[in-house]
PDB file of C-alpha atoms and ligand atoms in Angstrom:
ATOM      1  CA  UNK M 224       0.000   0.000   0.000  1.00 80.00           C
ATOM      2  CA  UNK M 225       1.237   3.470  -0.872  1.00 85.00           C
ATOM      3  CA  UNK M 226       1.478   6.185   1.794  1.00 94.00           C
ATOM      4  CA  UNK M 227      -0.330   8.597  -0.549  1.00 97.00           C
ATOM      5  CA  UNK M 228      -3.970   8.385  -1.618  1.00 98.00           C
ATOM      6  CA  UNK M 229      -5.537  10.417  -4.423  1.00 98.00           C
ATOM      7  CA  UNK M 230      -9.261  10.829  -3.731  1.00 98.00           C
ATOM      8  CA  UNK M 231     -11.066  12.558  -6.563  1.00 98.00           C
ATOM      9  CA  UNK M 232     -14.459  13.121  -8.107  1.00 98.00           C
ATOM     10  CA  UNK M 233     -14.887  13.456 -11.878  1.00 98.00           C
ATOM     11  CA  UNK M 234     -18.080  13.824 -13.868  1.00 98.00           C
ATOM     12  CA  UNK M 235     -16.674  14.112 -17.402  1.00 97.00           C
ATOM     13  CA  UNK M 236     -13.108  12.815 -17.121  1.00 98.00           C
ATOM     14  CA  UNK M 237     -10.821  15.861 -16.747  1.00 98.00           C
ATOM     15  CA  UNK M 238     -10.188  15.360 -13.046  1.00 98.00           C
ATOM     16  CA  UNK M 239      -9.854  11.597 -13.557  1.00 98.00           C
ATOM     17  CA  UNK M 240      -7.156  12.131 -16.141  1.00 98.00           C
ATOM     18  CA  UNK M 241      -5.126  14.326 -13.792  1.00 98.00           C
ATOM     19  CA  UNK M 242      -5.707  11.972 -10.843  1.00 98.00           C
ATOM     20  CA  UNK M 243      -4.397   9.004 -12.809  1.00 98.00           C
ATOM     21  CA  UNK M 244      -1.398  10.952 -14.083  1.00 98.00           C
ATOM     22  CA  UNK M 245      -0.575  12.074 -10.528  1.00 98.00           C
ATOM     23  CA  UNK M 246      -0.958   8.527  -9.250  1.00 98.00           C
ATOM     24  CA  UNK M 247       1.781   7.416 -11.633  1.00 97.00           C
ATOM     25  CA  UNK M 248       4.084  10.250 -10.606  1.00 97.00           C
ATOM     26  CA  UNK M 249       3.520   9.809  -6.860  1.00 97.00           C
ATOM     27  CA  UNK M 250       3.123   6.010  -6.911  1.00 96.00           C
ATOM     28  CA  UNK M 251      -0.127   6.711  -5.062  1.00 97.00           C
ATOM     29  CA  UNK M 252      -3.277   4.678  -4.564  1.00 98.00           C
ATOM     30  CA  UNK M 253      -6.398   6.080  -6.228  1.00 98.00           C
ATOM     31  CA  UNK M 254      -9.896   6.432  -4.838  1.00 98.00           C
ATOM     32  CA  UNK M 255     -12.579   7.555  -7.307  1.00 98.00           C
ATOM     33  CA  UNK M 256     -15.546   9.080  -5.479  1.00 98.00           C
ATOM     34  CA  UNK M 257     -18.641   7.709  -7.209  1.00 98.00           C
ATOM     35  CA  UNK M 258     -22.168   9.059  -7.471  1.00 98.00           C
ATOM     36  CA  UNK M 259     -25.051   6.861  -6.432  1.00 98.00           C
ATOM     37  CA  UNK M 260     -27.305   8.697  -8.871  1.00 95.00           C
ATOM     38  CA  UNK M 261     -25.908   9.361 -12.389  1.00 93.00           C
ATOM     39  CA  UNK M 262     -25.403  12.996 -13.492  1.00 97.00           C
ATOM     40  CA  UNK M 263     -25.409  12.577 -17.243  1.00 95.00           C
ATOM     41  CA  UNK M 264     -26.661  15.167 -19.724  1.00 96.00           C
ATOM     42  CA  UNK M 265     -28.142  18.591 -19.276  1.00 97.00           C
ATOM     43  CA  UNK M 266     -30.268  17.573 -16.292  1.00 97.00           C
ATOM     44  CA  UNK M 267     -27.140  16.255 -14.582  1.00 98.00           C
ATOM     45  CA  UNK M 268     -25.297  19.497 -15.351  1.00 98.00           C
ATOM     46  CA  UNK M 269     -27.989  21.695 -13.821  1.00 98.00           C
ATOM     47  CA  UNK M 270     -28.440  19.451 -10.800  1.00 98.00           C
ATOM     48  CA  UNK M 271     -24.681  19.613 -10.230  1.00 98.00           C
ATOM     49  CA  UNK M 272     -24.683  23.422 -10.398  1.00 98.00           C
ATOM     50  CA  UNK M 273     -27.644  23.627  -8.037  1.00 98.00           C
ATOM     51  CA  UNK M 274     -26.055  21.253  -5.526  1.00 98.00           C
ATOM     52  CA  UNK M 275     -22.746  23.127  -5.605  1.00 98.00           C
ATOM     53  CA  UNK M 276     -24.469  26.473  -5.009  1.00 98.00           C
ATOM     54  CA  UNK M 277     -26.567  25.083  -2.165  1.00 98.00           C
ATOM     55  CA  UNK M 278     -23.736  23.169  -0.498  1.00 98.00           C
ATOM     56  CA  UNK M 279     -25.644  19.900  -0.897  1.00 98.00           C
ATOM     57  CA  UNK M 280     -24.040  16.695   0.389  1.00 98.00           C
ATOM     58  CA  UNK M 281     -24.529  14.390  -2.610  1.00 98.00           C
ATOM     59  CA  UNK M 282     -25.066  10.688  -2.028  1.00 98.00           C
ATOM     60  CA  UNK M 283     -21.867   8.745  -2.845  1.00 98.00           C
ATOM     61  CA  UNK M 284     -20.932   5.082  -3.009  1.00 98.00           C
ATOM     62  CA  UNK M 285     -19.148   4.114   0.249  1.00 97.00           C
ATOM     63  CA  UNK M 286     -15.383   4.431  -0.456  1.00 95.00           C
ATOM     64  CA  UNK M 287     -13.367   1.239  -0.790  1.00 92.00           C
ATOM     65  CA  UNK M 288     -10.140   2.821   0.546  1.00 93.00           C
ATOM     66  CA  UNK M 289      -9.432   3.959   4.114  1.00 94.00           C
ATOM     67  CA  UNK M 290      -8.151   7.577   4.060  1.00 96.00           C
ATOM     68  CA  UNK M 291      -6.993   7.370   7.697  1.00 95.00           C
ATOM     69  CA  UNK M 292      -4.334   4.810   6.688  1.00 96.00           C
ATOM     70  CA  UNK M 293      -2.540   7.288   4.425  1.00 97.00           C
ATOM     71  CA  UNK M 294       0.155   9.777   5.371  1.00 96.00           C
ATOM     72  CA  UNK M 295      -1.157  12.229   2.757  1.00 97.00           C
ATOM     73  CA  UNK M 296      -4.429  12.447   0.847  1.00 98.00           C
ATOM     74  CA  UNK M 297      -4.507  14.450  -2.402  1.00 98.00           C
ATOM     75  CA  UNK M 298      -8.052  15.716  -3.011  1.00 98.00           C
ATOM     76  CA  UNK M 299      -9.184  16.472  -6.572  1.00 99.00           C
ATOM     77  CA  UNK M 300     -12.445  18.060  -7.694  1.00 99.00           C
ATOM     78  CA  UNK M 301     -13.880  19.981 -10.632  1.00 98.00           C
ATOM     79  CA  UNK M 302     -15.026  23.563 -10.003  1.00 98.00           C
ATOM     80  CA  UNK M 303     -18.812  23.694 -10.083  1.00 98.00           C
ATOM     81  CA  UNK M 304     -20.400  27.155 -10.185  1.00 98.00           C
ATOM     82  CA  UNK M 305     -17.388  28.507  -8.333  1.00 98.00           C
ATOM     83  CA  UNK M 306     -17.598  25.843  -5.623  1.00 98.00           C
ATOM     84  CA  UNK M 307     -16.462  22.350  -4.647  1.00 98.00           C
ATOM     85  CA  UNK M 308     -18.393  19.534  -6.354  1.00 98.00           C
ATOM     86  CA  UNK M 309     -21.144  18.103  -4.168  1.00 98.00           C
ATOM     87  CA  UNK M 310     -19.743  14.520  -4.130  1.00 98.00           C
ATOM     88  CA  UNK M 311     -16.375  15.824  -2.850  1.00 98.00           C
ATOM     89  CA  UNK M 312     -18.246  17.888  -0.259  1.00 98.00           C
ATOM     90  CA  UNK M 313     -19.924  14.683   0.940  1.00 98.00           C
ATOM     91  CA  UNK M 314     -16.627  12.783   1.009  1.00 98.00           C
ATOM     92  CA  UNK M 315     -15.041  15.464   3.206  1.00 98.00           C
ATOM     93  CA  UNK M 316     -18.112  15.682   5.407  1.00 98.00           C
ATOM     94  CA  UNK M 317     -17.751  11.953   6.081  1.00 98.00           C
ATOM     95  CA  UNK M 318     -13.948  11.616   6.240  1.00 97.00           C
ATOM     96  CA  UNK M 319     -12.333  14.944   7.194  1.00 97.00           C
ATOM     97  CA  UNK M 320     -11.718  13.681  10.714  1.00 96.00           C
ATOM     98  CA  UNK M 321      -9.528  10.857   9.450  1.00 94.00           C
ATOM     99  CA  UNK M 322      -7.228  12.943   7.218  1.00 97.00           C
ATOM    100  CA  UNK M 323      -3.644  13.712   8.200  1.00 95.00           C
ATOM    101  CA  UNK M 324      -1.802  15.780   5.565  1.00 96.00           C
ATOM    102  CA  UNK M 325      -3.630  17.028   2.466  1.00 98.00           C
ATOM    103  CA  UNK M 326      -2.919  18.584  -0.945  1.00 98.00           C
ATOM    104  CA  UNK M 327      -5.547  19.896  -3.381  1.00 98.00           C
ATOM    105  CA  UNK M 328      -5.995  20.067  -7.122  1.00 98.00           C
ATOM    106  CA  UNK M 329      -8.957  21.189  -9.159  1.00 98.00           C
ATOM    107  CA  UNK M 330      -9.935  21.273 -12.814  1.00 98.00           C
ATOM    108  CA  UNK M 331     -11.933  24.120 -14.297  1.00 98.00           C
ATOM    109  CA  UNK M 332     -13.055  25.844 -17.457  1.00 98.00           C
ATOM    110  CA  UNK M 333     -11.139  28.899 -16.356  1.00 96.00           C
ATOM    111  CA  UNK M 334     -12.076  30.325 -12.965  1.00 97.00           C
ATOM    112  CA  UNK M 335     -13.008  29.460  -9.411  1.00 98.00           C
ATOM    113  CA  UNK M 336      -9.968  27.540  -8.165  1.00 98.00           C
ATOM    114  CA  UNK M 337      -9.019  29.882  -5.330  1.00 98.00           C
ATOM    115  CA  UNK M 338     -12.500  29.751  -3.808  1.00 98.00           C
ATOM    116  CA  UNK M 339     -12.528  25.957  -4.198  1.00 98.00           C
ATOM    117  CA  UNK M 340      -9.182  25.666  -2.395  1.00 98.00           C
ATOM    118  CA  UNK M 341     -10.560  27.772   0.460  1.00 98.00           C
ATOM    119  CA  UNK M 342     -13.596  25.502   0.666  1.00 98.00           C
ATOM    120  CA  UNK M 343     -11.458  22.354   0.597  1.00 98.00           C
ATOM    121  CA  UNK M 344      -9.393  23.760   3.489  1.00 98.00           C
ATOM    122  CA  UNK M 345     -12.502  24.567   5.482  1.00 98.00           C
ATOM    123  CA  UNK M 346     -14.159  21.208   4.761  1.00 98.00           C
ATOM    124  CA  UNK M 347     -11.040  19.155   5.499  1.00 98.00           C
ATOM    125  CA  UNK M 348      -9.975  21.284   8.465  1.00 98.00           C
ATOM    126  CA  UNK M 349      -6.434  21.235   7.032  1.00 97.00           C
ATOM    127  CA  UNK M 350      -4.092  23.640   5.265  1.00 98.00           C
ATOM    128  CA  UNK M 351      -2.784  22.033   2.072  1.00 98.00           C
ATOM    129  CA  UNK M 352       0.852  21.092   1.480  1.00 97.00           C
ATOM    130  CA  UNK M 353       0.341  22.286  -2.098  1.00 98.00           C
ATOM    131  CA  UNK M 354      -2.419  23.276  -4.514  1.00 98.00           C
ATOM    132  CA  UNK M 355      -2.729  23.011  -8.283  1.00 98.00           C
ATOM    133  CA  UNK M 356      -5.371  24.397 -10.677  1.00 98.00           C
ATOM    134  CA  UNK M 357      -5.678  23.050 -14.218  1.00 98.00           C
ATOM    135  CA  UNK M 358      -7.790  24.425 -17.040  1.00 98.00           C
ATOM    136  CA  UNK M 359      -9.685  22.126 -19.405  1.00 98.00           C
ATOM    137  CA  UNK M 360      -7.938  23.668 -22.408  1.00 98.00           C
ATOM    138  CA  UNK M 361      -4.478  22.824 -21.066  1.00 98.00           C
ATOM    139  CA  UNK M 362      -5.599  19.302 -20.183  1.00 98.00           C
ATOM    140  CA  UNK M 363      -7.095  18.757 -23.652  1.00 98.00           C
ATOM    141  CA  UNK M 364      -3.886  19.980 -25.293  1.00 98.00           C
ATOM    142  CA  UNK M 365      -1.749  17.816 -23.000  1.00 96.00           C
ATOM    143  CA  UNK M 366      -0.004  20.900 -21.629  1.00 97.00           C
ATOM    144  CA  UNK M 367      -0.119  20.127 -17.938  1.00 96.00           C
ATOM    145  CA  UNK M 368       3.084  18.121 -17.300  1.00 97.00           C
ATOM    146  CA  UNK M 369       5.250  21.041 -16.016  1.00 97.00           C
ATOM    147  CA  UNK M 370       2.533  22.157 -13.598  1.00 97.00           C
ATOM    148  CA  UNK M 371       2.111  18.631 -12.248  1.00 98.00           C
ATOM    149  CA  UNK M 372       5.900  18.302 -11.926  1.00 97.00           C
ATOM    150  CA  UNK M 373       5.881  21.393  -9.704  1.00 97.00           C
ATOM    151  CA  UNK M 374       2.889  20.166  -7.702  1.00 98.00           C
ATOM    152  CA  UNK M 375       4.524  16.780  -7.139  1.00 98.00           C
ATOM    153  CA  UNK M 376       7.813  18.446  -6.134  1.00 97.00           C
ATOM    154  CA  UNK M 377       6.011  20.449  -3.486  1.00 96.00           C
ATOM    155  CA  UNK M 378       4.141  17.413  -2.205  1.00 95.00           C
ATOM    156  CA  UNK M 379       7.281  15.342  -1.972  1.00 92.00           C
ATOM    157  CA  UNK M 380       9.242  18.179  -0.369  1.00 88.00           C
ATOM    158  CA  UNK M 381      11.603  19.055  -3.215  1.00 48.00           C
ATOM    159  CA  UNK M 382      13.194  22.455  -3.514  1.00 38.00           C
ATOM    160  CA  UNK M 383       9.992  23.861  -5.002  1.00 42.00           C
ATOM    161  CA  UNK M 384       8.262  22.604  -1.851  1.00 41.00           C
ATOM    162  CA  UNK M 385      10.476  24.742   0.333  1.00 37.00           C
ATOM    163  CA  UNK M 386       9.704  27.755  -1.863  1.00 40.00           C
ATOM    164  CA  UNK M 387       5.982  27.071  -1.575  1.00 43.00           C
ATOM    165  CA  UNK M 388       6.228  26.835   2.196  1.00 40.00           C
ATOM    166  CA  UNK M 389       8.045  30.134   2.267  1.00 37.00           C
ATOM    167  CA  UNK M 390       5.933  32.008  -0.241  1.00 38.00           C
ATOM    168  CA  UNK M 391       2.671  30.153  -0.685  1.00 41.00           C
ATOM    169  CA  UNK M 392       3.208  29.577  -4.392  1.00 44.00           C
ATOM    170  CA  UNK M 393       0.376  27.907  -6.301  1.00 58.00           C
ATOM    171  CA  UNK M 394       0.725  25.916  -9.492  1.00 66.00           C
ATOM    172  CA  UNK M 395      -1.725  26.397 -12.331  1.00 68.00           C
ATOM    173  CA  UNK M 396      -2.283  26.366 -16.095  1.00 68.00           C
TER     174      UNK M 396
HETATM  175  C1  LIG Z 926     -22.286  22.229 -13.028  1.00 64.54           C
HETATM  176  C2  LIG Z 926     -20.960  22.733 -13.515  1.00 64.54           C
HETATM  177  C3  LIG Z 926     -20.522  23.990 -13.146  1.00 64.54           C
HETATM  178  C4  LIG Z 926     -19.273  24.464 -13.567  1.00 64.54           C
HETATM  179  N1  LIG Z 926     -18.828  25.671 -13.119  1.00 64.54           N
HETATM  180  C5  LIG Z 926     -17.594  26.105 -13.468  1.00 64.54           C
HETATM  181  C6  LIG Z 926     -17.070  27.331 -12.940  1.00 64.54           C
HETATM  182  O1  LIG Z 926     -17.673  28.005 -12.114  1.00 64.54           O
HETATM  183  N2  LIG Z 926     -15.841  27.737 -13.352  1.00 64.54           N
HETATM  184  C7  LIG Z 926     -15.103  27.012 -14.255  1.00 64.54           C
HETATM  185  O2  LIG Z 926     -14.008  27.441 -14.599  1.00 64.54           O
HETATM  186  N3  LIG Z 926     -15.561  25.820 -14.752  1.00 64.54           N
HETATM  187  C8  LIG Z 926     -16.784  25.348 -14.370  1.00 64.54           C
HETATM  188  N4  LIG Z 926     -17.242  24.145 -14.836  1.00 64.54           N
HETATM  189  C9  LIG Z 926     -16.365  23.365 -15.733  1.00 64.54           C
HETATM  190  C10 LIG Z 926     -15.658  22.238 -14.962  1.00 64.54           C
HETATM  191  O3  LIG Z 926     -15.054  22.703 -13.769  1.00 64.54           O
HETATM  192  C11 LIG Z 926     -14.562  21.615 -15.811  1.00 64.54           C
HETATM  193  O4  LIG Z 926     -15.066  21.238 -17.070  1.00 64.54           O
HETATM  194  C12 LIG Z 926     -13.912  20.431 -15.116  1.00 64.54           C
HETATM  195  O5  LIG Z 926     -12.681  20.132 -15.737  1.00 64.54           O
HETATM  196  C13 LIG Z 926     -14.789  19.193 -15.164  1.00 64.54           C
HETATM  197  O6  LIG Z 926     -14.145  18.141 -14.505  1.00 64.54           O
HETATM  198  P1  LIG Z 926     -14.569  16.613 -14.729  1.00 64.54           P
HETATM  199  O7  LIG Z 926     -14.439  16.335 -16.208  1.00 64.54           O
HETATM  200  O8  LIG Z 926     -13.574  15.849 -13.942  1.00 64.54           O
HETATM  201  O9  LIG Z 926     -15.956  16.446 -14.256  1.00 64.54           O
HETATM  202  C14 LIG Z 926     -18.471  23.667 -14.427  1.00 64.54           C
HETATM  203  C15 LIG Z 926     -18.930  22.389 -14.811  1.00 64.54           C
HETATM  204  C16 LIG Z 926     -20.145  21.918 -14.339  1.00 64.54           C
HETATM  205  C17 LIG Z 926     -20.608  20.520 -14.712  1.00 64.54           C
END
């Protein structure tokens, strides 16, 4: 078992792609957070926006991994209407008490990451070791490797990690 877990929610695959890439770089275990009720199509889109705006705790499939067994949990979510996705909100509601160290990443069309990182901090009760925001365009064009390199360096305590600790640097494309 790895000492790092990547727990993420993804509706359309962007966050999943980053989570899986990070898992390879960090040799981490992966925990996909799964909806009980599908969110496909336009109805799923609007329900997602509504839930994010209302702070709804979406129903999720009980996780198969045990976050409390990991030294560090990397949390990944899409930005929904400027907020954390409702399945990630539920995951943190249920498991925040068992988290030790955390790092955050989010995927987005273009804006909302900073608010989402604040919400993830509040929901997890933890300050992140590092944060990373990725835009859909950069993900689609495969232009995210340098940003993930920097994120991973900060998580694993490389020289960029010391800089982040000193200056609160955030990665992002
Ligand atoms: C309901 C909903 C609301 C969204 N709101 C925002 C937003 O406020 N800002 C933004 O930049 N992108 C927004 N997006 C775009 C997603 O954050 C982006 O496409 C993300 O990469 C999707 O991740 P996924 O493919 O892992 O589900 C929204 C998407 C959905 C479904």
